[in-house]
PDB file of C-alpha atoms in Angstrom:
ATOM      1  CA  UNK A  21     129.229  67.157 -23.457  1.00 47.00           C
ATOM      2  CA  UNK A  22     130.839  64.041 -21.896  1.00 63.00           C
ATOM      3  CA  UNK A  23     132.965  61.652 -23.414  1.00 65.00           C
ATOM      4  CA  UNK A  24     129.966  59.175 -23.261  1.00 60.00           C
ATOM      5  CA  UNK A  25     128.050  61.556 -25.657  1.00 67.00           C
ATOM      6  CA  UNK A  26     131.286  61.592 -28.002  1.00 74.00           C
ATOM      7  CA  UNK A  27     132.164  57.948 -28.443  1.00 78.00           C
ATOM      8  CA  UNK A  28     129.762  55.331 -29.646  1.00 83.00           C
ATOM      9  CA  UNK A  29     132.036  52.250 -29.021  1.00 85.00           C
ATOM     10  CA  UNK A  30     133.576  51.274 -25.913  1.00 84.00           C
ATOM     11  CA  UNK A  31     136.193  48.579 -25.606  1.00 83.00           C
ATOM     12  CA  UNK A  32     137.505  47.669 -22.040  1.00 86.00           C
ATOM     13  CA  UNK A  33     140.264  45.207 -21.405  1.00 83.00           C
ATOM     14  CA  UNK A  34     140.421  43.700 -17.828  1.00 80.00           C
ATOM     15  CA  UNK A  35     138.220  46.487 -16.885  1.00 84.00           C
ATOM     16  CA  UNK A  36     137.806  47.854 -13.245  1.00 86.00           C
ATOM     17  CA  UNK A  37     134.403  49.523 -13.346  1.00 90.00           C
ATOM     18  CA  UNK A  38     134.294  52.117 -10.719  1.00 91.00           C
ATOM     19  CA  UNK A  39     131.207  52.778  -8.602  1.00 93.00           C
ATOM     20  CA  UNK A  40     130.837  56.314 -10.070  1.00 93.00           C
ATOM     21  CA  UNK A  41     130.897  54.910 -13.415  1.00 92.00           C
ATOM     22  CA  UNK A  42     128.369  52.277 -12.540  1.00 93.00           C
ATOM     23  CA  UNK A  43     126.230  54.823 -10.958  1.00 95.00           C
ATOM     24  CA  UNK A  44     126.414  57.173 -13.999  1.00 92.00           C
ATOM     25  CA  UNK A  45     125.112  54.555 -16.140  1.00 93.00           C
ATOM     26  CA  UNK A  46     122.366  53.617 -13.624  1.00 94.00           C
ATOM     27  CA  UNK A  47     121.158  57.313 -13.221  1.00 95.00           C
ATOM     28  CA  UNK A  48     121.402  58.330 -16.883  1.00 91.00           C
ATOM     29  CA  UNK A  49     119.179  57.537 -19.808  1.00 91.00           C
ATOM     30  CA  UNK A  50     120.524  55.127 -22.362  1.00 91.00           C
ATOM     31  CA  UNK A  51     123.360  56.436 -24.581  1.00 87.00           C
ATOM     32  CA  UNK A  52     123.959  55.242 -28.233  1.00 89.00           C
ATOM     33  CA  UNK A  53     126.817  53.160 -27.195  1.00 91.00           C
ATOM     34  CA  UNK A  54     127.894  49.615 -27.968  1.00 93.00           C
ATOM     35  CA  UNK A  55     130.333  47.971 -25.384  1.00 93.00           C
ATOM     36  CA  UNK A  56     132.704  45.266 -25.365  1.00 93.00           C
ATOM     37  CA  UNK A  57     134.602  43.934 -22.510  1.00 89.00           C
ATOM     38  CA  UNK A  58     137.091  41.107 -21.990  1.00 87.00           C
ATOM     39  CA  UNK A  59     139.098  39.667 -19.230  1.00 85.00           C
ATOM     40  CA  UNK A  60     141.967  36.897 -18.940  1.00 83.00           C
ATOM     41  CA  UNK A  61     140.921  34.100 -16.359  1.00 81.00           C
ATOM     42  CA  UNK A  62     144.604  34.231 -15.128  1.00 79.00           C
ATOM     43  CA  UNK A  63     144.323  37.724 -14.026  1.00 69.00           C
ATOM     44  CA  UNK A  64     143.276  36.643 -10.447  1.00 68.00           C
ATOM     45  CA  UNK A  65     142.086  40.029  -9.571  1.00 75.00           C
ATOM     46  CA  UNK A  66     138.730  39.676  -7.820  1.00 78.00           C
ATOM     47  CA  UNK A  67     138.096  43.432  -8.021  1.00 81.00           C
ATOM     48  CA  UNK A  68     137.934  43.137 -11.870  1.00 82.00           C
ATOM     49  CA  UNK A  69     135.484  40.269 -11.888  1.00 83.00           C
ATOM     50  CA  UNK A  70     133.172  41.672  -9.242  1.00 88.00           C
ATOM     51  CA  UNK A  71     132.896  45.140 -10.707  1.00 89.00           C
ATOM     52  CA  UNK A  72     132.109  43.593 -14.120  1.00 88.00           C
ATOM     53  CA  UNK A  73     129.594  41.365 -12.519  1.00 89.00           C
ATOM     54  CA  UNK A  74     127.863  44.452 -10.870  1.00 93.00           C
ATOM     55  CA  UNK A  75     127.983  46.442 -14.302  1.00 94.00           C
ATOM     56  CA  UNK A  76     126.154  43.665 -16.320  1.00 89.00           C
ATOM     57  CA  UNK A  77     122.649  44.094 -14.605  1.00 93.00           C
ATOM     58  CA  UNK A  78     122.908  47.759 -15.450  1.00 95.00           C
ATOM     59  CA  UNK A  79     123.594  47.465 -19.049  1.00 94.00           C
ATOM     60  CA  UNK A  80     121.011  44.588 -19.460  1.00 94.00           C
ATOM     61  CA  UNK A  81     118.387  46.761 -17.579  1.00 95.00           C
ATOM     62  CA  UNK A  82     119.212  50.010 -19.833  1.00 95.00           C
ATOM     63  CA  UNK A  83     119.293  47.838 -23.039  1.00 95.00           C
ATOM     64  CA  UNK A  84     122.763  48.427 -24.034  1.00 95.00           C
ATOM     65  CA  UNK A  85     124.220  46.198 -26.686  1.00 95.00           C
ATOM     66  CA  UNK A  86     127.342  44.605 -24.820  1.00 92.00           C
ATOM     67  CA  UNK A  87     129.411  41.661 -25.227  1.00 93.00           C
ATOM     68  CA  UNK A  88     131.781  39.985 -22.435  1.00 89.00           C
ATOM     69  CA  UNK A  89     134.477  37.326 -23.096  1.00 89.00           C
ATOM     70  CA  UNK A  90     136.704  35.612 -20.881  1.00 86.00           C
ATOM     71  CA  UNK A  91     140.134  33.999 -22.160  1.00 85.00           C
ATOM     72  CA  UNK A  92     142.194  31.464 -20.643  1.00 83.00           C
ATOM     73  CA  UNK A  93     145.368  33.796 -20.090  1.00 80.00           C
ATOM     74  CA  UNK A  94     146.418  36.868 -18.233  1.00 72.00           C
ATOM     75  CA  UNK A  95     147.478  40.303 -19.527  1.00 65.00           C
ATOM     76  CA  UNK A  96     150.485  39.775 -21.580  1.00 61.00           C
ATOM     77  CA  UNK A  97     150.062  42.835 -24.081  1.00 58.00           C
ATOM     78  CA  UNK A  98     151.811  40.804 -26.888  1.00 57.00           C
ATOM     79  CA  UNK A  99     154.873  40.232 -24.666  1.00 52.00           C
TER      80      UNK A  99
END
């Protein structure tokens, strides 16, 4: 059993979605997951945006319920 079969909800903050994760979602049947991703527009990390953008079509194609939000701030973790 993998962690994707254990947890039903995923929250990713400023996620870098690695190729093996995207490929795993692409190659597997749809799991019972709800996904939430957010990113600050001030993070200025192009890899974060590009990997999220590459992940969206996979989630849509597989029919995953997901939500993505961007906020006009960077990562402060409450500091």
